[in-house]
Coordinates of N, CA and C in Angstrom, one line a residue:
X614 N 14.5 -24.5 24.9 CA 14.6 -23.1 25.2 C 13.3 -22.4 24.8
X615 N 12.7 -21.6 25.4 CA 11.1 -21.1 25.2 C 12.0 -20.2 24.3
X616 N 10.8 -19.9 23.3 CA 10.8 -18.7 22.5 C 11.9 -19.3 21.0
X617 N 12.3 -20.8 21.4 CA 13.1 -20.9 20.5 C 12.2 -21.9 18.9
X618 N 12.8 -21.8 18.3 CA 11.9 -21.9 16.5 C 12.9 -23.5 16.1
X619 N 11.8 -24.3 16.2 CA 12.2 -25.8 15.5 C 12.8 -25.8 14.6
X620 N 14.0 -26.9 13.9 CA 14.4 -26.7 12.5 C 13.7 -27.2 11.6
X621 N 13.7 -26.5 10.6 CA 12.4 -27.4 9.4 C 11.9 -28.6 9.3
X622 N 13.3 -29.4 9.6 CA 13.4 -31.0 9.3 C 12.5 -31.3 10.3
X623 N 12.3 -30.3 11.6 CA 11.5 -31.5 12.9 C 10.3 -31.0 12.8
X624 N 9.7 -30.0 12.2 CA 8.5 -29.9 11.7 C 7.4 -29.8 10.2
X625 N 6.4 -29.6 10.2 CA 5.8 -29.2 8.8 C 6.2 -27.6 8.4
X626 N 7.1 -27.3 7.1 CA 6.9 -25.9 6.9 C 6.0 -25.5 6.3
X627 N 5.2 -24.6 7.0 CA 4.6 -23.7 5.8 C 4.6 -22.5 5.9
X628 N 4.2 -22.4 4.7 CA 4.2 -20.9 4.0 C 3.2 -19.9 4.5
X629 N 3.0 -18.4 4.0 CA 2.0 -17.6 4.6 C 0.9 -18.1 4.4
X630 N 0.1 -17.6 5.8 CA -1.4 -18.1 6.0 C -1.5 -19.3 5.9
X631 N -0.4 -19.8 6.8 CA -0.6 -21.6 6.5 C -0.8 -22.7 5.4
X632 N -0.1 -22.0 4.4 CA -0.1 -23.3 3.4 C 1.2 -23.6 3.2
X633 N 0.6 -25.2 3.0 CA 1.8 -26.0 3.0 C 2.6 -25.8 1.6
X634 N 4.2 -26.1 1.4 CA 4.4 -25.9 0.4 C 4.3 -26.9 -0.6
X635 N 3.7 -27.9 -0.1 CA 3.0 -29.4 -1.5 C 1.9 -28.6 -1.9
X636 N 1.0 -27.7 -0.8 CA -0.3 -27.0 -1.3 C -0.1 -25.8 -2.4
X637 N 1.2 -25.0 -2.0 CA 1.6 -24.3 -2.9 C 1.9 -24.6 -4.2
X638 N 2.8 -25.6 -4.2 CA 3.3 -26.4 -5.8 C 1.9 -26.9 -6.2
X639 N 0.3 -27.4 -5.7 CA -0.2 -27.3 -6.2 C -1.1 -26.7 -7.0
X640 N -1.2 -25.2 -6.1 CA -1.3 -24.1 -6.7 C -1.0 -23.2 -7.6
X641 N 0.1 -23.5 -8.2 CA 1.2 -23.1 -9.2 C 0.6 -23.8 -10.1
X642 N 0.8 -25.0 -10.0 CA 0.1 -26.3 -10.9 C -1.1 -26.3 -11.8
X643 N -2.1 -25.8 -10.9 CA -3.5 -24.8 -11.2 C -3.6 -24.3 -12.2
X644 N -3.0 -23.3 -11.6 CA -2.7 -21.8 -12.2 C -2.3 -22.1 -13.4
X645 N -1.1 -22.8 -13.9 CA -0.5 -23.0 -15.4 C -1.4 -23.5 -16.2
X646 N -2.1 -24.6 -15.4 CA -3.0 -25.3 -16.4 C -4.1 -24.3 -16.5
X647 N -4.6 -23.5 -15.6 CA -5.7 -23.0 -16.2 C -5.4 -21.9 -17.6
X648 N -4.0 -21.2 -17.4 CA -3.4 -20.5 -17.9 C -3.1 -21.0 -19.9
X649 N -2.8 -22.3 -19.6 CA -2.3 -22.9 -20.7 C -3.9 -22.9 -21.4
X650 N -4.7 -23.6 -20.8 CA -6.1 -23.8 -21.6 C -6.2 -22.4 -22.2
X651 N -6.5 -21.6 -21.7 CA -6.8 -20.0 -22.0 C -5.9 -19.7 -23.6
X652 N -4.5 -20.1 -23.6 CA -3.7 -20.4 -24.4 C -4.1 -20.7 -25.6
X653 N -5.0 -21.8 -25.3 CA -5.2 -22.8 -26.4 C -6.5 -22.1 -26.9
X654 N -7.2 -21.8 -26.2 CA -8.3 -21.4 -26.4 C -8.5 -20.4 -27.3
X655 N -7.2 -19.2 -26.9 CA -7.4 -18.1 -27.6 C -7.7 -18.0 -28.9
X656 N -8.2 -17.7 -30.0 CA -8.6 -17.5 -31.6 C -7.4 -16.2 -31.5
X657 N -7.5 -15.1 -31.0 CA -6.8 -14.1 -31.4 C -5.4 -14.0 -31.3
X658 N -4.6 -13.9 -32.3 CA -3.3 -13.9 -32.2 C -2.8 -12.5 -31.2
X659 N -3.2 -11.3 -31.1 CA -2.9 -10.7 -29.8 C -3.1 -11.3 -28.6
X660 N -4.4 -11.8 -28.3 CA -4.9 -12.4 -26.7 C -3.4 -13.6 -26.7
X661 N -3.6 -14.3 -27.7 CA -2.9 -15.4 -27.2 C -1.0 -15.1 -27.2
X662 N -1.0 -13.6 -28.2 CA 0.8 -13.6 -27.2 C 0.7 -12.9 -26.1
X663 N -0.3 -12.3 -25.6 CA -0.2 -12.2 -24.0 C -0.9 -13.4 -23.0
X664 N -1.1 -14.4 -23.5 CA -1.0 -15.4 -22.6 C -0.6 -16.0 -22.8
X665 N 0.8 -15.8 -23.7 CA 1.9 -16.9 -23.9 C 2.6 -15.6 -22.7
X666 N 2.7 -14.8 -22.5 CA 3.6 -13.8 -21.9 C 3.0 -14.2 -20.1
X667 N 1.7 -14.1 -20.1 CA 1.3 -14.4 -18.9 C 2.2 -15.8 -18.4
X668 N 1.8 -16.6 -19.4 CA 2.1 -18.2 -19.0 C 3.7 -18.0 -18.3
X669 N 4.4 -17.5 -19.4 CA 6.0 -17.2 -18.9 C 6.2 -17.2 -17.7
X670 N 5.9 -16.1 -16.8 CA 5.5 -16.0 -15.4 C 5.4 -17.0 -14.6
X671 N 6.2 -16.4 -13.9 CA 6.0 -17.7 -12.3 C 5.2 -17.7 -11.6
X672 N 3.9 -18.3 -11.9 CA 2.5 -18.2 -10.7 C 2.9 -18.3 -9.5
X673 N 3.7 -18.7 -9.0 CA 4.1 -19.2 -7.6 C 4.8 -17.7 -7.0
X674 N 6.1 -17.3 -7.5 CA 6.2 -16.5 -7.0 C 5.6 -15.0 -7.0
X675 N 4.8 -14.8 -7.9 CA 3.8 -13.7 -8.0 C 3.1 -13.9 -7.0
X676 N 2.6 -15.1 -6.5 CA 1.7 -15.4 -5.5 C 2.0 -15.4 -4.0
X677 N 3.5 -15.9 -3.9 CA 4.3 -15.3 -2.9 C 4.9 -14.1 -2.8
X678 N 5.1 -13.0 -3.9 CA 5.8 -11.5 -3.9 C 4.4 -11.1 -3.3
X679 N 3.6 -11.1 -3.8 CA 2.2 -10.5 -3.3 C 1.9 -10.5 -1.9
X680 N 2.2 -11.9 -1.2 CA 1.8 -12.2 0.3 C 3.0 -11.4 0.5
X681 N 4.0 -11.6 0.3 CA 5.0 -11.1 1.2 C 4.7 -9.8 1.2
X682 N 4.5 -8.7 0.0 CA 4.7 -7.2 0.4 C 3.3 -7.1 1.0
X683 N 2.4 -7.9 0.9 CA 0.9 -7.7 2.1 C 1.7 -7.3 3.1
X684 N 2.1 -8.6 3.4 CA 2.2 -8.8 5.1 C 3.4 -7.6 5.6
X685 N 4.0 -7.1 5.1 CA 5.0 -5.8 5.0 C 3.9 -4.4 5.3
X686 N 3.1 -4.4 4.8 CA 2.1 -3.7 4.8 C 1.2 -3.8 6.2
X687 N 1.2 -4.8 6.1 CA 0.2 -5.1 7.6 C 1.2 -4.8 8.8
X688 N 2.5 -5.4 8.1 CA 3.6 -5.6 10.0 C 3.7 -3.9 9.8
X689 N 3.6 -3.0 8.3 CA 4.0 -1.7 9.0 C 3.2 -0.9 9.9
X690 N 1.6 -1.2 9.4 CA 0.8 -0.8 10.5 C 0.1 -1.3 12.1
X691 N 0.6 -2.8 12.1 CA 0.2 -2.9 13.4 C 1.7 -2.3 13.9
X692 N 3.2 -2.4 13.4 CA 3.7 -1.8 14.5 C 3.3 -0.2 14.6
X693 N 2.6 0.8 13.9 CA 2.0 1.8 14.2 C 1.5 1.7 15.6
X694 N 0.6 1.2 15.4 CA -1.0 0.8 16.3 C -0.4 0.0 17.8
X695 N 0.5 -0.5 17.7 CA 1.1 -0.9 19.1 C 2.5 0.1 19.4
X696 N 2.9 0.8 18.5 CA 3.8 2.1 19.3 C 2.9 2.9 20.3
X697 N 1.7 3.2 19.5 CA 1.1 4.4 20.4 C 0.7 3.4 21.5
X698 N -0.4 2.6 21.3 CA -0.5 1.9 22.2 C 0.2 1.6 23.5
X699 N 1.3 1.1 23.0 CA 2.1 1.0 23.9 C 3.3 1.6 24.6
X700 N 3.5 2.6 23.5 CA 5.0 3.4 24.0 C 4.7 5.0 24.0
X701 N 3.1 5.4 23.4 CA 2.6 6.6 23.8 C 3.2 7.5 22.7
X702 N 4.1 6.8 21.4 CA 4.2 7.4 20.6 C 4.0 6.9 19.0
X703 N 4.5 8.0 17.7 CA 4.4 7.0 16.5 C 5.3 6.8 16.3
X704 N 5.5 6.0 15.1 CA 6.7 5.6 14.8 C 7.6 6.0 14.1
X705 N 7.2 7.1 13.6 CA 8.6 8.4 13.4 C 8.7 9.0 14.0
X706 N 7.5 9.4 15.3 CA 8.2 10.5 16.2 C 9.6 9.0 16.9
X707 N 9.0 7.9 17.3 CA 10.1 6.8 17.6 C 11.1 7.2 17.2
X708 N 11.7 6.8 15.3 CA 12.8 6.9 14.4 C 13.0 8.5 14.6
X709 N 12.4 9.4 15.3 CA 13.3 10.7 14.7 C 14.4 11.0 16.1
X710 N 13.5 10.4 17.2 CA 14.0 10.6 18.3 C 15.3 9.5 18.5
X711 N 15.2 8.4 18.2 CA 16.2 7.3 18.2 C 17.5 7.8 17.5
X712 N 17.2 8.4 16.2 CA 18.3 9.2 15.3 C 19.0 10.4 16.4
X713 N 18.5 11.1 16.8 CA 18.7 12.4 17.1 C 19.6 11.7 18.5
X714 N 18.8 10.4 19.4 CA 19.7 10.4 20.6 C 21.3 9.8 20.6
X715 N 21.6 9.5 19.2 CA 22.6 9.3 18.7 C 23.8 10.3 18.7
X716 N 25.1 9.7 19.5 CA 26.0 10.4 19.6 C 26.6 11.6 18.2
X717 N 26.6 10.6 17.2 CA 26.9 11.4 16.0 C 26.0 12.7 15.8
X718 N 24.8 12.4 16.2 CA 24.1 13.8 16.0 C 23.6 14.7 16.9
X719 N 24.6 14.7 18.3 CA 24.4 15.2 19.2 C 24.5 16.8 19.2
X720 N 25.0 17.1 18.5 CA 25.2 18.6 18.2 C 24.0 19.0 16.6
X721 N 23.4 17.9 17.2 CA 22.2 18.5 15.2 C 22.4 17.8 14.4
X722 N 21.3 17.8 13.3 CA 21.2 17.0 12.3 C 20.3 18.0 11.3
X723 N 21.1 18.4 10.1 CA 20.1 19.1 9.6 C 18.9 18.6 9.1
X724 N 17.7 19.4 8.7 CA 16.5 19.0 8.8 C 16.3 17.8 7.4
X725 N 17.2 18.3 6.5 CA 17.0 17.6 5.2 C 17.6 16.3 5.2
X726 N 19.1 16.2 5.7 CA 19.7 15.3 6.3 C 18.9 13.7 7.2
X727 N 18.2 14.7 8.0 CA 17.5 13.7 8.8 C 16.3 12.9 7.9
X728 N 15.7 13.8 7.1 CA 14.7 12.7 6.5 C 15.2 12.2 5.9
X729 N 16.5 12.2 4.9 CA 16.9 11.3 4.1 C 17.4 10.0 4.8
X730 N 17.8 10.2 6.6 CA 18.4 8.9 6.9 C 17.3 8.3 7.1
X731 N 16.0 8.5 7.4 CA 15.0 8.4 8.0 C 14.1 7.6 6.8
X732 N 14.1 8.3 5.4 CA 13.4 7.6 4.8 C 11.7 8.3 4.8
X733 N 12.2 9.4 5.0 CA 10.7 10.6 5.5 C 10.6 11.9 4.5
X734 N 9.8 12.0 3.7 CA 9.3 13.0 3.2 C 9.3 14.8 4.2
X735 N 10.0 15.6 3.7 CA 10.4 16.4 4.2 C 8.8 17.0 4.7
X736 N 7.5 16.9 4.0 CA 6.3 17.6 4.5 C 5.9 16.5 5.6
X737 N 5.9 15.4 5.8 CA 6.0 14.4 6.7 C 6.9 14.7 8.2
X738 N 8.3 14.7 7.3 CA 8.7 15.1 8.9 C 8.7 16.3 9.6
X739 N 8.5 17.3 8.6 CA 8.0 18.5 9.3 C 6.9 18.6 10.4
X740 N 5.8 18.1 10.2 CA 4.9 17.8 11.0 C 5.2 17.4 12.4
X741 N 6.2 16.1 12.2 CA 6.7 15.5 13.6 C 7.4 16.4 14.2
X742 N 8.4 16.8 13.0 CA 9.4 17.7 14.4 C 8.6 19.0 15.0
X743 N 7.3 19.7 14.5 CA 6.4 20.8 15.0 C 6.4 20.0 16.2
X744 N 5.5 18.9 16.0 CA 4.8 18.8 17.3 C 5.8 18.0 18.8
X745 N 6.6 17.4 18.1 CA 7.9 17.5 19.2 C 8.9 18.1 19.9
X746 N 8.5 19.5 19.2 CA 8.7 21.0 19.4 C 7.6 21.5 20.2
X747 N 6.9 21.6 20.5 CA 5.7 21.7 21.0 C 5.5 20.6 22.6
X748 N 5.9 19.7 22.6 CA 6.3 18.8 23.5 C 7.7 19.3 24.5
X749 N 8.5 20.2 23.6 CA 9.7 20.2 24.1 C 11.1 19.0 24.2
X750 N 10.5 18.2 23.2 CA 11.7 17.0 23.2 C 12.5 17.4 22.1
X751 N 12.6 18.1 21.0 CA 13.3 18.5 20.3 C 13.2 19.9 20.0
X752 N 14.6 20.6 19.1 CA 14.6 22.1 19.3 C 15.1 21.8 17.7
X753 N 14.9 23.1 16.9 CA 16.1 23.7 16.1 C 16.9 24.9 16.4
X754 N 18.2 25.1 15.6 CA 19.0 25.7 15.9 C 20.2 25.8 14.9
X755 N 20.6 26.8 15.4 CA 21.8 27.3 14.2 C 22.5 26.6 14.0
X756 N 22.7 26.3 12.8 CA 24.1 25.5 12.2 C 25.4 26.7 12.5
X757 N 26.5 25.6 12.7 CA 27.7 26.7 13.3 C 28.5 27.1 12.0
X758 N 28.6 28.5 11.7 CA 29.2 29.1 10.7 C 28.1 29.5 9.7
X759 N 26.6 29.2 9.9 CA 26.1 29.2 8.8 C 24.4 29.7 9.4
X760 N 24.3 31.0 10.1 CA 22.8 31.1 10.6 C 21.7 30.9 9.7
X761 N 21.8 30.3 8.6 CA 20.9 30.0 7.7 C 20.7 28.3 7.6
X762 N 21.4 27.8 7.9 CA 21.0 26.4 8.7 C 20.4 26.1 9.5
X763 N 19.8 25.4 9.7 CA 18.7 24.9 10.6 C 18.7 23.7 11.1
X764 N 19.4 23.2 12.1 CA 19.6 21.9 12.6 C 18.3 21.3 13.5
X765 N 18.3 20.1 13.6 CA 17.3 19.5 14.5 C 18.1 18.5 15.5
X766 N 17.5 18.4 17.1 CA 18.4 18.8 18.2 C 18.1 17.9 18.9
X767 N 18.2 17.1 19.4 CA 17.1 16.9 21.0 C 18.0 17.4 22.5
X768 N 16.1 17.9 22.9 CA 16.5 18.9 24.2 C 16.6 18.0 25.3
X769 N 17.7 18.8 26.2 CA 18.1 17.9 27.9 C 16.3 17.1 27.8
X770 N 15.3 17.6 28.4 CA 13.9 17.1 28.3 C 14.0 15.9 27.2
X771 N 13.7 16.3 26.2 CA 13.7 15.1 25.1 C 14.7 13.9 25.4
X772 N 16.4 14.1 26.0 CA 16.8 13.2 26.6 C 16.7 12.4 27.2
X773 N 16.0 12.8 28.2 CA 15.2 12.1 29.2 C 14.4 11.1 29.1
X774 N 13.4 11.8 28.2 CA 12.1 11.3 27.9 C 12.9 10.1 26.9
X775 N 13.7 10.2 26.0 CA 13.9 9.2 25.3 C 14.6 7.8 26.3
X776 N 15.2 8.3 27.3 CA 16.4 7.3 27.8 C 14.7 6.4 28.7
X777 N 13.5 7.0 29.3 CA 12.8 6.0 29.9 C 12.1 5.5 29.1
X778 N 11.9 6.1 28.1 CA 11.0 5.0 26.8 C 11.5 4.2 26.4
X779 N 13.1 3.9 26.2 CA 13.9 3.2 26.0 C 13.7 1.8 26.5
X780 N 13.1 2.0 27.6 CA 13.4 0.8 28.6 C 12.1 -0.4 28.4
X781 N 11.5 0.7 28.2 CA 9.9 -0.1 27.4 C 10.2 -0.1 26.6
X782 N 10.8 0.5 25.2 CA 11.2 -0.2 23.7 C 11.8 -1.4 24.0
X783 N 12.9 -1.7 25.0 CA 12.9 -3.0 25.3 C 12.4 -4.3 25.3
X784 N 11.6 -3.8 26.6 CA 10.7 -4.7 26.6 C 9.6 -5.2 25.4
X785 N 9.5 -4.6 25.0 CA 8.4 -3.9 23.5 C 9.0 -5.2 22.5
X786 N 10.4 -5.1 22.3 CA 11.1 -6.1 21.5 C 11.4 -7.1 21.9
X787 N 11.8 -7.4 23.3 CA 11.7 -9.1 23.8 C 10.4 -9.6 23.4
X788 N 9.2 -9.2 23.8 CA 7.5 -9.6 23.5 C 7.4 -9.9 21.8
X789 N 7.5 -8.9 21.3 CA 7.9 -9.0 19.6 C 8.6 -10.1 19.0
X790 N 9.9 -10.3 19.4 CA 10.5 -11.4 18.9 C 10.5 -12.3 19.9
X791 N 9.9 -12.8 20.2 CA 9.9 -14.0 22.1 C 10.2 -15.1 20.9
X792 N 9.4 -15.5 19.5 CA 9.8 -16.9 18.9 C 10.8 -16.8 18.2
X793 N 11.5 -16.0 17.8 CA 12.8 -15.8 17.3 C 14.3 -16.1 17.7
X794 N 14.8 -16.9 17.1 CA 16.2 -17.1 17.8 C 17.2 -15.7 17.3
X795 N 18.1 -16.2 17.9 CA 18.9 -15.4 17.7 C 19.4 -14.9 16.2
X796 N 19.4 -16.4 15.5 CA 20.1 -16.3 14.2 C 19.0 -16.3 12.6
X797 N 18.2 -16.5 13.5 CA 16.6 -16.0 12.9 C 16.9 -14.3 12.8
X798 N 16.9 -13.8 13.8 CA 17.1 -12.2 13.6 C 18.4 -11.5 13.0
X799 N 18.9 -12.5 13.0 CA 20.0 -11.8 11.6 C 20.0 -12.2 10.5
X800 N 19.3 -13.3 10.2 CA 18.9 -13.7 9.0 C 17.5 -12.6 8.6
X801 N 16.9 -12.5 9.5 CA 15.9 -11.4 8.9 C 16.2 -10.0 8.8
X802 N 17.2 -9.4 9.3 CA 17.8 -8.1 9.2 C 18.5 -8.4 8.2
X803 N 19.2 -9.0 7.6 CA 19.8 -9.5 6.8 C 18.9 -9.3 5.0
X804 N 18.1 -10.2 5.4 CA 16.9 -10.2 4.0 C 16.3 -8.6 4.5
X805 N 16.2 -8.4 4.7 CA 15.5 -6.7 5.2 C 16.3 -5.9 4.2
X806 N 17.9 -5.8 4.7 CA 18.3 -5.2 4.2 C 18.5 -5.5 3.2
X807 N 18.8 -6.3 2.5 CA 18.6 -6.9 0.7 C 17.2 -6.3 0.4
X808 N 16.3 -6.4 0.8 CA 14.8 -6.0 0.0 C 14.9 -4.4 0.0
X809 N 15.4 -4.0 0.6 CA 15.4 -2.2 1.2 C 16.2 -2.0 -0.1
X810 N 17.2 -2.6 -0.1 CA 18.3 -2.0 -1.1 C 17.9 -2.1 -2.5
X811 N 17.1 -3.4 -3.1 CA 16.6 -4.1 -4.3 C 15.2 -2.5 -4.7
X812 N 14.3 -2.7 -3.6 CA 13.2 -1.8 -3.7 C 13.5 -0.4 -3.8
X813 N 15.0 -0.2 -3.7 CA 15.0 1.6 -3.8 C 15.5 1.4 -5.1
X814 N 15.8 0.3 -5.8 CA 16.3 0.3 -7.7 C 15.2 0.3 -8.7
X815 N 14.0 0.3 -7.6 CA 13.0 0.1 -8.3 C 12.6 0.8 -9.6
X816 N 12.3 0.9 -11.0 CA 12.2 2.1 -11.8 C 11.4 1.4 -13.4
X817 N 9.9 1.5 -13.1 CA 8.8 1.1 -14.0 C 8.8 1.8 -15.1
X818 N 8.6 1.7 -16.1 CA 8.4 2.6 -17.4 C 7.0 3.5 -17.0
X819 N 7.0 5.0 -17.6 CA 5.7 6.0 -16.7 C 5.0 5.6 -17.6
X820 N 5.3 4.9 -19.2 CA 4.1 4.9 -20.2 C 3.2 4.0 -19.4
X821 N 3.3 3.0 -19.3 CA 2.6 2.0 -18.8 C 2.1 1.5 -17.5
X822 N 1.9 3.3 -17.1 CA 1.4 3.5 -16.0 C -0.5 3.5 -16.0
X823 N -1.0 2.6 -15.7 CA -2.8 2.7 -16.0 C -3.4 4.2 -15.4
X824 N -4.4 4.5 -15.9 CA -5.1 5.5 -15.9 C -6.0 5.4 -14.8
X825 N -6.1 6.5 -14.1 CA -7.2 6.2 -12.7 C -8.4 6.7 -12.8
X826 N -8.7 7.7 -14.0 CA -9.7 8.7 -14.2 C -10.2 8.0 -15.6
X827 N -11.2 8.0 -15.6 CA -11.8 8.2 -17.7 C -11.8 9.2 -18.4
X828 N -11.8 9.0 -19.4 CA -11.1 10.2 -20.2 C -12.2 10.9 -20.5

């Protein structure tokens, strides 16, 4: 079947940017040793409990957390760079308009509401919904019982306009996933959603936040 992905066993796996995972274990391998020398090396009892702390550490997956949130970084801006390209829009006006053509929020979505499903900074989405107000694909409007609300709308026009872009978002995602099986894409919506959920628990100590300025 075209577009469909071998099972590991019938091919070589590798890892990002093409390394193999015997290349990786010996990368890891490296790393400890060079790590451990340093260890040995150290004279200072400070230096050397932080490179007993270093050593601790899993070279391998530091090495792999790192590619991965790259490449998270990179897939979030080429899919920027190929919305407009290709669908004439970005990719929140995309997400705001996808939200809004949703039955549940057919009668409005308040403004604050929407960026929290959205994942959008209220000065962020402000911006969008101006200028798709300005296009005429979305409106605000009164919350009912409450003229001090302010809902966000999409207009008959915006309807429209969403239901034929639609058809090219389509297409847009067959081309996108052509090598993906089926169960490939629920396995990856799957890990998506585990990383989304892990990364919003995120919570660093502020002391030990590095300084960007000299004092």
């Amino acid at each position: 079947m075209a577009g469909k992905i071998e099972p590991a066993s019938a091919r070589r796996v590798l890892d990002f940017d093409g390394v193999s995972r015997i290349e990786m274990v010996e990368m890891q391998r490296n790393t400890m040793s060079r790590r451990r020398r340093q260890l040995e090396e150290s004279s200072d009892p400070i230096d050397g409990i932080a490179a007993e702390r270093s050593l601790a550490r899993n070279a391998g997956n530091d090495q792999l957390n790192n590619r991965m949130f790259f490449r998270l970084f990179q897939l979030g801006n080429e899919l920027q760079r190929q919305a407009v390209q290709q669908l004439g829009i970005t990719t929140v006006q995309w997400a705001v308009l996808g939200a809004l053509s949703q039955e549940k929020f057919a009668a409005g979505i308040p403004f604050g509401l929407l960026g929290d499903y959205l994942v959008v900074t209220r000065q962020n989405l402000d911006g969008v919904i101006k200028r798709l107000e300005r296009d005429g694909l979305v409106r605000r409007v009164t919350g009912n019982g409450d003229k001090r609300a302010r809902l966000v709308q999409l207009t008959p026009r915006g309807g429209i306009y969403w239901k034929e872009t639609m058809e090219r978002i389509h297409q847009f995602y067959d081309q996108a996933t052509a090598h993906f099986s089926f169960d490939d894409r629920v396995a990856l919506v799957h890990y998506l959603n585990a990383l989304q959920k892990d990364l919003a628990t995120v919570e660093l100590p502020k002391s030990g936040l590095p300084k960007r300025h000299a004092p």
